[in-house]
mmCIF file with all atom_site columns, C-alpha atoms in Angstrom:
data_model
loop_
_atom_site.group_PDB
_atom_site.id
_atom_site.type_symbol
_atom_site.label_atom_id
_atom_site.label_alt_id
_atom_site.label_comp_id
_atom_site.label_asym_id
_atom_site.label_entity_id
_atom_site.label_seq_id
_atom_site.pdbx_PDB_ins_code
_atom_site.Cartn_x
_atom_site.Cartn_y
_atom_site.Cartn_z
_atom_site.occupancy
_atom_site.B_iso_or_equiv
_atom_site.pdbx_formal_charge
_atom_site.auth_seq_id
_atom_site.auth_comp_id
_atom_site.auth_asym_id
_atom_site.auth_atom_id
_atom_site.pdbx_PDB_model_num
ATOM 1   C CA . UNK O 1 1   ? 107.260 83.851  111.158 1.00 31.00 ? 1   UNK O CA 1
ATOM 2   C CA . UNK O 1 2   ? 103.950 83.307  113.172 1.00 30.00 ? 2   UNK O CA 1
ATOM 3   C CA . UNK O 1 3   ? 101.292 85.715  113.587 1.00 33.00 ? 3   UNK O CA 1
ATOM 4   C CA . UNK O 1 4   ? 99.304  83.654  116.538 1.00 31.00 ? 4   UNK O CA 1
ATOM 5   C CA . UNK O 1 5   ? 96.627  82.952  114.312 1.00 35.00 ? 5   UNK O CA 1
ATOM 6   C CA . UNK O 1 6   ? 96.409  78.911  114.031 1.00 34.00 ? 6   UNK O CA 1
ATOM 7   C CA . UNK O 1 7   ? 100.087 78.061  114.708 1.00 32.00 ? 7   UNK O CA 1
ATOM 8   C CA . UNK O 1 8   ? 101.108 78.270  111.304 1.00 38.00 ? 8   UNK O CA 1
ATOM 9   C CA . UNK O 1 9   ? 103.485 80.744  109.827 1.00 34.00 ? 9   UNK O CA 1
ATOM 10  C CA . UNK O 1 10  ? 102.458 83.561  107.808 1.00 38.00 ? 10  UNK O CA 1
ATOM 11  C CA . UNK O 1 11  ? 101.119 86.983  109.217 1.00 41.00 ? 11  UNK O CA 1
ATOM 12  C CA . UNK O 1 12  ? 102.351 90.245  109.500 1.00 44.00 ? 12  UNK O CA 1
ATOM 13  C CA . UNK O 1 13  ? 101.813 94.087  109.997 1.00 47.00 ? 13  UNK O CA 1
ATOM 14  C CA . UNK O 1 14  ? 103.101 96.224  107.299 1.00 49.00 ? 14  UNK O CA 1
ATOM 15  C CA . UNK O 1 15  ? 103.107 100.172 106.940 1.00 37.00 ? 15  UNK O CA 1
ATOM 16  C CA . UNK O 1 16  ? 101.109 101.932 104.008 1.00 34.00 ? 16  UNK O CA 1
ATOM 17  C CA . UNK O 1 17  ? 98.510  104.491 102.970 1.00 31.00 ? 17  UNK O CA 1
ATOM 18  C CA . UNK O 1 18  ? 94.849  104.278 102.648 1.00 29.00 ? 18  UNK O CA 1
ATOM 19  C CA . UNK O 1 19  ? 92.256  105.781 100.618 1.00 33.00 ? 19  UNK O CA 1
ATOM 20  C CA . UNK O 1 20  ? 89.256  105.926 102.551 1.00 34.00 ? 20  UNK O CA 1
ATOM 21  C CA . UNK O 1 21  ? 86.200  103.416 101.430 1.00 37.00 ? 21  UNK O CA 1
ATOM 22  C CA . UNK O 1 22  ? 82.960  104.859 102.231 1.00 34.00 ? 22  UNK O CA 1
ATOM 23  C CA . UNK O 1 23  ? 80.931  101.578 101.224 1.00 37.00 ? 23  UNK O CA 1
ATOM 24  C CA . UNK O 1 24  ? 83.279  99.390  103.695 1.00 38.00 ? 24  UNK O CA 1
ATOM 25  C CA . UNK O 1 25  ? 82.786  102.046 106.595 1.00 39.00 ? 25  UNK O CA 1
ATOM 26  C CA . UNK O 1 26  ? 79.219  101.662 106.274 1.00 40.00 ? 26  UNK O CA 1
ATOM 27  C CA . UNK O 1 27  ? 78.823  97.904  106.889 1.00 42.00 ? 27  UNK O CA 1
ATOM 28  C CA . UNK O 1 28  ? 81.570  97.967  109.431 1.00 46.00 ? 28  UNK O CA 1
ATOM 29  C CA . UNK O 1 29  ? 79.146  98.695  112.312 1.00 50.00 ? 29  UNK O CA 1
ATOM 30  C CA . UNK O 1 30  ? 77.342  95.745  111.686 1.00 54.00 ? 30  UNK O CA 1
ATOM 31  C CA . UNK O 1 31  ? 78.875  92.004  112.301 1.00 60.00 ? 31  UNK O CA 1
ATOM 32  C CA . UNK O 1 32  ? 78.096  89.064  110.216 1.00 55.00 ? 32  UNK O CA 1
ATOM 33  C CA . UNK O 1 33  ? 76.033  87.521  113.146 1.00 57.00 ? 33  UNK O CA 1
ATOM 34  C CA . UNK O 1 34  ? 73.710  90.721  113.146 1.00 58.00 ? 34  UNK O CA 1
ATOM 35  C CA . UNK O 1 35  ? 73.557  90.143  109.787 1.00 55.00 ? 35  UNK O CA 1
ATOM 36  C CA . UNK O 1 36  ? 72.567  86.629  109.896 1.00 52.00 ? 36  UNK O CA 1
ATOM 37  C CA . UNK O 1 37  ? 70.201  87.527  112.581 1.00 50.00 ? 37  UNK O CA 1
ATOM 38  C CA . UNK O 1 38  ? 68.250  89.973  110.737 1.00 48.00 ? 38  UNK O CA 1
ATOM 39  C CA . UNK O 1 39  ? 68.008  87.840  107.737 1.00 50.00 ? 39  UNK O CA 1
ATOM 40  C CA . UNK O 1 40  ? 66.522  85.193  109.735 1.00 44.00 ? 40  UNK O CA 1
ATOM 41  C CA . UNK O 1 41  ? 64.569  87.540  111.264 1.00 42.00 ? 41  UNK O CA 1
ATOM 42  C CA . UNK O 1 42  ? 62.407  87.836  108.119 1.00 43.00 ? 42  UNK O CA 1
ATOM 43  C CA . UNK O 1 43  ? 64.344  89.500  105.222 1.00 43.00 ? 43  UNK O CA 1
ATOM 44  C CA . UNK O 1 44  ? 65.938  86.487  103.547 1.00 44.00 ? 44  UNK O CA 1
ATOM 45  C CA . UNK O 1 45  ? 67.430  83.081  104.338 1.00 51.00 ? 45  UNK O CA 1
ATOM 46  C CA . UNK O 1 46  ? 71.156  83.461  104.892 1.00 54.00 ? 46  UNK O CA 1
ATOM 47  C CA . UNK O 1 47  ? 71.581  79.689  104.630 1.00 58.00 ? 47  UNK O CA 1
ATOM 48  C CA . UNK O 1 48  ? 71.000  80.486  100.728 1.00 76.00 ? 48  UNK O CA 1
ATOM 49  C CA . UNK O 1 49  ? 74.150  82.727  100.561 1.00 90.00 ? 49  UNK O CA 1
ATOM 50  C CA . UNK O 1 50  ? 77.623  81.303  99.493  1.00 95.00 ? 50  UNK O CA 1
ATOM 51  C CA . UNK O 1 51  ? 80.471  81.849  101.424 1.00 97.00 ? 51  UNK O CA 1
ATOM 52  C CA . UNK O 1 52  ? 81.763  84.205  98.773  1.00 97.00 ? 52  UNK O CA 1
ATOM 53  C CA . UNK O 1 53  ? 78.592  86.278  99.036  1.00 96.00 ? 53  UNK O CA 1
ATOM 54  C CA . UNK O 1 54  ? 78.534  86.735  103.012 1.00 96.00 ? 54  UNK O CA 1
ATOM 55  C CA . UNK O 1 55  ? 82.056  87.821  102.457 1.00 97.00 ? 55  UNK O CA 1
ATOM 56  C CA . UNK O 1 56  ? 81.514  90.282  99.752  1.00 95.00 ? 56  UNK O CA 1
ATOM 57  C CA . UNK O 1 57  ? 78.017  91.252  101.256 1.00 95.00 ? 57  UNK O CA 1
ATOM 58  C CA . UNK O 1 58  ? 80.030  91.865  104.840 1.00 95.00 ? 58  UNK O CA 1
ATOM 59  C CA . UNK O 1 59  ? 82.926  93.730  103.124 1.00 96.00 ? 59  UNK O CA 1
ATOM 60  C CA . UNK O 1 60  ? 81.953  95.445  100.030 1.00 96.00 ? 60  UNK O CA 1
ATOM 61  C CA . UNK O 1 61  ? 84.435  95.108  97.077  1.00 96.00 ? 61  UNK O CA 1
ATOM 62  C CA . UNK O 1 62  ? 86.552  92.481  98.958  1.00 97.00 ? 62  UNK O CA 1
ATOM 63  C CA . UNK O 1 63  ? 88.698  90.089  96.589  1.00 98.00 ? 63  UNK O CA 1
ATOM 64  C CA . UNK O 1 64  ? 88.045  86.525  96.757  1.00 98.00 ? 64  UNK O CA 1
ATOM 65  C CA . UNK O 1 65  ? 89.846  83.603  95.269  1.00 97.00 ? 65  UNK O CA 1
ATOM 66  C CA . UNK O 1 66  ? 90.035  79.916  95.263  1.00 97.00 ? 66  UNK O CA 1
ATOM 67  C CA . UNK O 1 67  ? 93.419  79.083  95.731  1.00 95.00 ? 67  UNK O CA 1
ATOM 68  C CA . UNK O 1 68  ? 95.555  76.258  97.928  1.00 93.00 ? 68  UNK O CA 1
ATOM 69  C CA . UNK O 1 69  ? 98.008  78.263  99.514  1.00 92.00 ? 69  UNK O CA 1
ATOM 70  C CA . UNK O 1 70  ? 99.067  75.343  101.275 1.00 87.00 ? 70  UNK O CA 1
ATOM 71  C CA . UNK O 1 71  ? 101.833 75.060  98.802  1.00 83.00 ? 71  UNK O CA 1
ATOM 72  C CA . UNK O 1 72  ? 103.369 78.044  100.170 1.00 87.00 ? 72  UNK O CA 1
ATOM 73  C CA . UNK O 1 73  ? 106.232 77.760  102.772 1.00 83.00 ? 73  UNK O CA 1
ATOM 74  C CA . UNK O 1 74  ? 105.460 79.682  105.707 1.00 81.00 ? 74  UNK O CA 1
ATOM 75  C CA . UNK O 1 75  ? 108.802 81.441  105.494 1.00 85.00 ? 75  UNK O CA 1
ATOM 76  C CA . UNK O 1 76  ? 108.039 82.671  102.001 1.00 88.00 ? 76  UNK O CA 1
ATOM 77  C CA . UNK O 1 77  ? 105.128 84.045  103.135 1.00 85.00 ? 77  UNK O CA 1
ATOM 78  C CA . UNK O 1 78  ? 106.499 86.176  105.815 1.00 84.00 ? 78  UNK O CA 1
ATOM 79  C CA . UNK O 1 79  ? 108.867 87.685  103.726 1.00 90.00 ? 79  UNK O CA 1
ATOM 80  C CA . UNK O 1 80  ? 109.087 91.403  102.605 1.00 90.00 ? 80  UNK O CA 1
ATOM 81  C CA . UNK O 1 81  ? 109.305 90.582  98.966  1.00 92.00 ? 81  UNK O CA 1
ATOM 82  C CA . UNK O 1 82  ? 106.473 87.902  98.714  1.00 92.00 ? 82  UNK O CA 1
ATOM 83  C CA . UNK O 1 83  ? 104.128 88.894  96.474  1.00 92.00 ? 83  UNK O CA 1
ATOM 84  C CA . UNK O 1 84  ? 100.826 89.166  98.678  1.00 88.00 ? 84  UNK O CA 1
ATOM 85  C CA . UNK O 1 85  ? 99.698  92.555  96.720  1.00 93.00 ? 85  UNK O CA 1
ATOM 86  C CA . UNK O 1 86  ? 98.586  89.997  93.688  1.00 94.00 ? 86  UNK O CA 1
ATOM 87  C CA . UNK O 1 87  ? 95.685  88.415  95.839  1.00 96.00 ? 87  UNK O CA 1
ATOM 88  C CA . UNK O 1 88  ? 94.051  91.723  95.769  1.00 96.00 ? 88  UNK O CA 1
ATOM 89  C CA . UNK O 1 89  ? 91.831  90.657  92.841  1.00 95.00 ? 89  UNK O CA 1
ATOM 90  C CA . UNK O 1 90  ? 89.409  88.554  92.106  1.00 94.00 ? 90  UNK O CA 1
ATOM 91  C CA . UNK O 1 91  ? 91.379  87.116  89.515  1.00 92.00 ? 91  UNK O CA 1
ATOM 92  C CA . UNK O 1 92  ? 94.619  86.049  90.958  1.00 94.00 ? 92  UNK O CA 1
ATOM 93  C CA . UNK O 1 93  ? 97.259  84.441  88.826  1.00 93.00 ? 93  UNK O CA 1
ATOM 94  C CA . UNK O 1 94  ? 98.281  81.130  90.141  1.00 91.00 ? 94  UNK O CA 1
ATOM 95  C CA . UNK O 1 95  ? 101.575 81.640  89.506  1.00 91.00 ? 95  UNK O CA 1
ATOM 96  C CA . UNK O 1 96  ? 101.653 83.149  92.857  1.00 91.00 ? 96  UNK O CA 1
ATOM 97  C CA . UNK O 1 97  ? 101.705 79.961  94.428  1.00 92.00 ? 97  UNK O CA 1
ATOM 98  C CA . UNK O 1 98  ? 105.044 78.958  93.030  1.00 91.00 ? 98  UNK O CA 1
ATOM 99  C CA . UNK O 1 99  ? 106.838 82.147  93.770  1.00 92.00 ? 99  UNK O CA 1
ATOM 100 C CA . UNK O 1 100 ? 110.533 82.064  94.973  1.00 93.00 ? 100 UNK O CA 1
ATOM 101 C CA . UNK O 1 101 ? 112.995 84.828  95.941  1.00 94.00 ? 101 UNK O CA 1
ATOM 102 C CA . UNK O 1 102 ? 115.704 85.827  93.726  1.00 91.00 ? 102 UNK O CA 1
ATOM 103 C CA . UNK O 1 103 ? 117.900 87.336  96.197  1.00 92.00 ? 103 UNK O CA 1
ATOM 104 C CA . UNK O 1 104 ? 118.132 88.634  99.658  1.00 94.00 ? 104 UNK O CA 1
ATOM 105 C CA . UNK O 1 105 ? 115.002 89.843  101.525 1.00 93.00 ? 105 UNK O CA 1
ATOM 106 C CA . UNK O 1 106 ? 114.620 93.662  100.985 1.00 93.00 ? 106 UNK O CA 1
ATOM 107 C CA . UNK O 1 107 ? 114.014 96.063  103.988 1.00 91.00 ? 107 UNK O CA 1
ATOM 108 C CA . UNK O 1 108 ? 110.445 97.025  105.216 1.00 87.00 ? 108 UNK O CA 1
ATOM 109 C CA . UNK O 1 109 ? 111.213 100.679 103.893 1.00 87.00 ? 109 UNK O CA 1
ATOM 110 C CA . UNK O 1 110 ? 112.650 99.547  100.484 1.00 91.00 ? 110 UNK O CA 1
ATOM 111 C CA . UNK O 1 111 ? 110.532 101.774 97.782  1.00 90.00 ? 111 UNK O CA 1
ATOM 112 C CA . UNK O 1 112 ? 109.102 98.076  95.892  1.00 91.00 ? 112 UNK O CA 1
ATOM 113 C CA . UNK O 1 113 ? 107.786 96.963  99.458  1.00 90.00 ? 113 UNK O CA 1
ATOM 114 C CA . UNK O 1 114 ? 106.407 100.204 100.145 1.00 89.00 ? 114 UNK O CA 1
ATOM 115 C CA . UNK O 1 115 ? 104.858 100.219 96.742  1.00 90.00 ? 115 UNK O CA 1
ATOM 116 C CA . UNK O 1 116 ? 103.112 96.844  97.362  1.00 90.00 ? 116 UNK O CA 1
ATOM 117 C CA . UNK O 1 117 ? 101.914 97.655  100.820 1.00 89.00 ? 117 UNK O CA 1
ATOM 118 C CA . UNK O 1 118 ? 100.369 101.077 99.848  1.00 88.00 ? 118 UNK O CA 1
ATOM 119 C CA . UNK O 1 119 ? 98.447  99.035  96.952  1.00 91.00 ? 119 UNK O CA 1
ATOM 120 C CA . UNK O 1 120 ? 96.487  97.058  99.699  1.00 93.00 ? 120 UNK O CA 1
ATOM 121 C CA . UNK O 1 121 ? 95.955  99.530  102.164 1.00 92.00 ? 121 UNK O CA 1
ATOM 122 C CA . UNK O 1 122 ? 91.865  100.165 102.421 1.00 92.00 ? 122 UNK O CA 1
ATOM 123 C CA . UNK O 1 123 ? 91.228  96.481  100.855 1.00 95.00 ? 123 UNK O CA 1
ATOM 124 C CA . UNK O 1 124 ? 90.499  93.153  101.902 1.00 96.00 ? 124 UNK O CA 1
ATOM 125 C CA . UNK O 1 125 ? 91.137  89.863  100.041 1.00 97.00 ? 125 UNK O CA 1
ATOM 126 C CA . UNK O 1 126 ? 90.824  86.298  101.185 1.00 98.00 ? 126 UNK O CA 1
ATOM 127 C CA . UNK O 1 127 ? 91.897  83.019  99.776  1.00 97.00 ? 127 UNK O CA 1
ATOM 128 C CA . UNK O 1 128 ? 89.753  79.886  100.175 1.00 98.00 ? 128 UNK O CA 1
ATOM 129 C CA . UNK O 1 129 ? 91.004  76.375  98.871  1.00 97.00 ? 129 UNK O CA 1
ATOM 130 C CA . UNK O 1 130 ? 88.458  74.323  96.708  1.00 97.00 ? 130 UNK O CA 1
ATOM 131 C CA . UNK O 1 131 ? 88.183  71.779  98.964  1.00 97.00 ? 131 UNK O CA 1
ATOM 132 C CA . UNK O 1 132 ? 87.008  74.368  101.400 1.00 98.00 ? 132 UNK O CA 1
ATOM 133 C CA . UNK O 1 133 ? 84.595  75.908  99.213  1.00 97.00 ? 133 UNK O CA 1
ATOM 134 C CA . UNK O 1 134 ? 82.937  72.609  98.511  1.00 97.00 ? 134 UNK O CA 1
ATOM 135 C CA . UNK O 1 135 ? 82.353  71.673  102.189 1.00 97.00 ? 135 UNK O CA 1
ATOM 136 C CA . UNK O 1 136 ? 80.711  75.088  102.710 1.00 97.00 ? 136 UNK O CA 1
ATOM 137 C CA . UNK O 1 137 ? 78.425  74.844  99.818  1.00 96.00 ? 137 UNK O CA 1
ATOM 138 C CA . UNK O 1 138 ? 77.322  71.548  101.138 1.00 95.00 ? 138 UNK O CA 1
ATOM 139 C CA . UNK O 1 139 ? 77.314  72.747  104.601 1.00 96.00 ? 139 UNK O CA 1
ATOM 140 C CA . UNK O 1 140 ? 75.657  76.372  105.054 1.00 95.00 ? 140 UNK O CA 1
ATOM 141 C CA . UNK O 1 141 ? 76.426  76.100  108.848 1.00 95.00 ? 141 UNK O CA 1
ATOM 142 C CA . UNK O 1 142 ? 80.133  75.575  108.345 1.00 97.00 ? 142 UNK O CA 1
ATOM 143 C CA . UNK O 1 143 ? 80.482  78.523  105.820 1.00 97.00 ? 143 UNK O CA 1
ATOM 144 C CA . UNK O 1 144 ? 78.700  80.756  108.525 1.00 96.00 ? 144 UNK O CA 1
ATOM 145 C CA . UNK O 1 145 ? 81.086  79.467  111.312 1.00 96.00 ? 145 UNK O CA 1
ATOM 146 C CA . UNK O 1 146 ? 83.928  80.242  109.053 1.00 97.00 ? 146 UNK O CA 1
ATOM 147 C CA . UNK O 1 147 ? 82.559  83.629  108.171 1.00 97.00 ? 147 UNK O CA 1
ATOM 148 C CA . UNK O 1 148 ? 82.220  84.668  112.167 1.00 96.00 ? 148 UNK O CA 1
ATOM 149 C CA . UNK O 1 149 ? 85.723  83.487  112.824 1.00 96.00 ? 149 UNK O CA 1
ATOM 150 C CA . UNK O 1 150 ? 87.308  85.641  109.538 1.00 96.00 ? 150 UNK O CA 1
ATOM 151 C CA . UNK O 1 151 ? 85.004  88.494  110.914 1.00 96.00 ? 151 UNK O CA 1
ATOM 152 C CA . UNK O 1 152 ? 86.325  88.249  114.149 1.00 95.00 ? 152 UNK O CA 1
ATOM 153 C CA . UNK O 1 153 ? 89.843  88.003  113.291 1.00 93.00 ? 153 UNK O CA 1
ATOM 154 C CA . UNK O 1 154 ? 89.400  91.475  111.267 1.00 94.00 ? 154 UNK O CA 1
ATOM 155 C CA . UNK O 1 155 ? 87.993  92.820  114.389 1.00 93.00 ? 155 UNK O CA 1
ATOM 156 C CA . UNK O 1 156 ? 90.685  91.816  116.996 1.00 92.00 ? 156 UNK O CA 1
ATOM 157 C CA . UNK O 1 157 ? 92.903  93.361  114.580 1.00 88.00 ? 157 UNK O CA 1
ATOM 158 C CA . UNK O 1 158 ? 91.113  96.419  114.427 1.00 86.00 ? 158 UNK O CA 1
ATOM 159 C CA . UNK O 1 159 ? 91.386  96.546  118.222 1.00 86.00 ? 159 UNK O CA 1
ATOM 160 C CA . UNK O 1 160 ? 94.937  96.097  118.846 1.00 82.00 ? 160 UNK O CA 1
ATOM 161 C CA . UNK O 1 161 ? 95.650  98.731  115.998 1.00 78.00 ? 161 UNK O CA 1
ATOM 162 C CA . UNK O 1 162 ? 92.726  101.044 115.964 1.00 77.00 ? 162 UNK O CA 1
ATOM 163 C CA . UNK O 1 163 ? 93.991  102.954 113.258 1.00 74.00 ? 163 UNK O CA 1
ATOM 164 C CA . UNK O 1 164 ? 91.008  102.608 110.299 1.00 73.00 ? 164 UNK O CA 1
ATOM 165 C CA . UNK O 1 165 ? 93.714  102.565 107.468 1.00 83.00 ? 165 UNK O CA 1
ATOM 166 C CA . UNK O 1 166 ? 94.580  99.002  106.931 1.00 89.00 ? 166 UNK O CA 1
ATOM 167 C CA . UNK O 1 167 ? 94.451  96.316  104.486 1.00 92.00 ? 167 UNK O CA 1
ATOM 168 C CA . UNK O 1 168 ? 93.558  92.722  105.137 1.00 94.00 ? 168 UNK O CA 1
ATOM 169 C CA . UNK O 1 169 ? 94.742  89.342  103.234 1.00 95.00 ? 169 UNK O CA 1
ATOM 170 C CA . UNK O 1 170 ? 93.550  86.281  104.878 1.00 95.00 ? 170 UNK O CA 1
ATOM 171 C CA . UNK O 1 171 ? 94.290  82.620  103.214 1.00 95.00 ? 171 UNK O CA 1
ATOM 172 C CA . UNK O 1 172 ? 91.992  79.833  104.914 1.00 96.00 ? 172 UNK O CA 1
ATOM 173 C CA . UNK O 1 173 ? 93.088  76.176  104.966 1.00 95.00 ? 173 UNK O CA 1
ATOM 174 C CA . UNK O 1 174 ? 90.795  73.119  103.950 1.00 96.00 ? 174 UNK O CA 1
ATOM 175 C CA . UNK O 1 175 ? 89.152  73.190  107.266 1.00 96.00 ? 175 UNK O CA 1
ATOM 176 C CA . UNK O 1 176 ? 88.122  76.688  107.478 1.00 96.00 ? 176 UNK O CA 1
ATOM 177 C CA . UNK O 1 177 ? 90.946  77.842  109.679 1.00 95.00 ? 177 UNK O CA 1
ATOM 178 C CA . UNK O 1 178 ? 93.196  81.030  109.001 1.00 93.00 ? 178 UNK O CA 1
ATOM 179 C CA . UNK O 1 179 ? 96.675  79.523  107.881 1.00 91.00 ? 179 UNK O CA 1
ATOM 180 C CA . UNK O 1 180 ? 98.390  82.738  106.769 1.00 89.00 ? 180 UNK O CA 1
ATOM 181 C CA . UNK O 1 181 ? 97.464  86.565  107.343 1.00 90.00 ? 181 UNK O CA 1
ATOM 182 C CA . UNK O 1 182 ? 98.720  89.914  106.242 1.00 89.00 ? 182 UNK O CA 1
ATOM 183 C CA . UNK O 1 183 ? 97.508  93.062  107.963 1.00 90.00 ? 183 UNK O CA 1
ATOM 184 C CA . UNK O 1 184 ? 98.747  96.179  106.728 1.00 87.00 ? 184 UNK O CA 1
ATOM 185 C CA . UNK O 1 185 ? 98.764  99.514  108.051 1.00 80.00 ? 185 UNK O CA 1
ATOM 186 C CA . UNK O 1 186 ? 100.122 103.273 107.591 1.00 71.00 ? 186 UNK O CA 1
ATOM 187 C CA . UNK O 1 187 ? 101.086 103.579 111.231 1.00 51.00 ? 187 UNK O CA 1
ATOM 188 C CA . UNK O 1 188 ? 102.696 100.014 112.003 1.00 45.00 ? 188 UNK O CA 1
ATOM 189 C CA . UNK O 1 189 ? 105.976 98.705  110.862 1.00 43.00 ? 189 UNK O CA 1
ATOM 190 C CA . UNK O 1 190 ? 106.278 95.560  112.570 1.00 43.00 ? 190 UNK O CA 1
ATOM 191 C CA . UNK O 1 191 ? 107.274 92.030  111.171 1.00 45.00 ? 191 UNK O CA 1
ATOM 192 C CA . UNK O 1 192 ? 105.143 89.178  112.345 1.00 46.00 ? 192 UNK O CA 1
ATOM 193 C CA . UNK O 1 193 ? 108.318 87.848  114.505 1.00 48.00 ? 193 UNK O CA 1
ATOM 194 C CA . UNK O 1 194 ? 108.445 91.046  116.200 1.00 47.00 ? 194 UNK O CA 1
ATOM 195 C CA . UNK O 1 195 ? 104.898 90.881  116.859 1.00 48.00 ? 195 UNK O CA 1
ATOM 196 C CA . UNK O 1 196 ? 104.880 87.530  118.556 1.00 51.00 ? 196 UNK O CA 1
ATOM 197 C CA . UNK O 1 197 ? 108.232 88.555  120.735 1.00 57.00 ? 197 UNK O CA 1
ATOM 198 C CA . UNK O 1 198 ? 106.354 91.762  122.071 1.00 55.00 ? 198 UNK O CA 1
ATOM 199 C CA . UNK O 1 199 ? 103.062 89.363  122.730 1.00 55.00 ? 199 UNK O CA 1
ATOM 200 C CA . UNK O 1 200 ? 105.454 86.914  124.752 1.00 62.00 ? 200 UNK O CA 1
ATOM 201 C CA . UNK O 1 201 ? 106.910 89.611  126.582 1.00 66.00 ? 201 UNK O CA 1
ATOM 202 C CA . UNK O 1 202 ? 103.539 90.850  127.474 1.00 60.00 ? 202 UNK O CA 1
ATOM 203 C CA . UNK O 1 203 ? 102.128 87.417  128.674 1.00 65.00 ? 203 UNK O CA 1
ATOM 204 C CA . UNK O 1 204 ? 105.294 86.752  130.581 1.00 72.00 ? 204 UNK O CA 1
ATOM 205 C CA . UNK O 1 205 ? 105.016 90.266  132.397 1.00 66.00 ? 205 UNK O CA 1
ATOM 206 C CA . UNK O 1 206 ? 101.070 89.372  133.207 1.00 60.00 ? 206 UNK O CA 1
ATOM 207 C CA . UNK O 1 207 ? 102.171 85.937  134.748 1.00 67.00 ? 207 UNK O CA 1
ATOM 208 C CA . UNK O 1 208 ? 104.424 87.465  136.667 1.00 70.00 ? 208 UNK O CA 1
ATOM 209 C CA . UNK O 1 209 ? 102.185 90.343  137.852 1.00 60.00 ? 209 UNK O CA 1
ATOM 210 C CA . UNK O 1 210 ? 99.547  87.572  138.496 1.00 64.00 ? 210 UNK O CA 1
ATOM 211 C CA . UNK O 1 211 ? 101.912 85.509  140.651 1.00 68.00 ? 211 UNK O CA 1
ATOM 212 C CA . UNK O 1 212 ? 102.777 88.418  142.698 1.00 68.00 ? 212 UNK O CA 1
ATOM 213 C CA . UNK O 1 213 ? 99.550  89.269  143.373 1.00 64.00 ? 213 UNK O CA 1
ATOM 214 C CA . UNK O 1 214 ? 98.738  86.116  144.460 1.00 63.00 ? 214 UNK O CA 1
ATOM 215 C CA . UNK O 1 215 ? 101.567 86.163  146.914 1.00 61.00 ? 215 UNK O CA 1
ATOM 216 C CA . UNK O 1 216 ? 100.179 89.435  148.574 1.00 56.00 ? 216 UNK O CA 1
ATOM 217 C CA . UNK O 1 217 ? 96.920  87.839  148.801 1.00 52.00 ? 217 UNK O CA 1
ATOM 218 C CA . UNK O 1 218 ? 98.095  84.942  150.422 1.00 55.00 ? 218 UNK O CA 1
ATOM 219 C CA . UNK O 1 219 ? 100.321 86.911  152.852 1.00 56.00 ? 219 UNK O CA 1
ATOM 220 C CA . UNK O 1 220 ? 97.224  89.273  153.627 1.00 54.00 ? 220 UNK O CA 1
ATOM 221 C CA . UNK O 1 221 ? 95.152  86.034  154.780 1.00 50.00 ? 221 UNK O CA 1
ATOM 222 C CA . UNK O 1 222 ? 98.215  85.088  156.660 1.00 55.00 ? 222 UNK O CA 1
#
């Protein structure tokens, strides 16, 4: 499955419930780019902040783990029974990287799947490979660029699905690109494959309308 983030498999929308997080709401109005500008203006130097500090400063209470998810096959990450809920802690067990299914994939509405979804709503978690973390320690500008990229991804999902009751899991690759993503929402229950198919249909319709518009404009000139 492909969420259309970096061409790699893994993302999805899922259904769930959300307890409001006042601390997160308070910080949602100011982007990291704005925070960085404010810091540079005199409060403190953001270049001294680690990527982890940037992430948790922007999203208070968000989880952070250093793990290499490149070992995970994309087809596994996209399953309803994949234990992506295990990443929503600051001490995720490495065993999650070697997870294998024990049977057929359960339905989205399966009680166990829904329980996992419910446990992630209102939370944010990010997974950073050790190689990338080391790069960002030595290159603060890279850390800032990755942070802005992650924040932009979250902002775009908020626009696509304005329901504020969501959960986010983002896994980065060694270069700072988003390799896997999981977005949970109480009002949506759409698998990543269906999401991509719907987007493809929209793009095809847009191309068709644009072609029709160009033909109409050409005829008008003639």
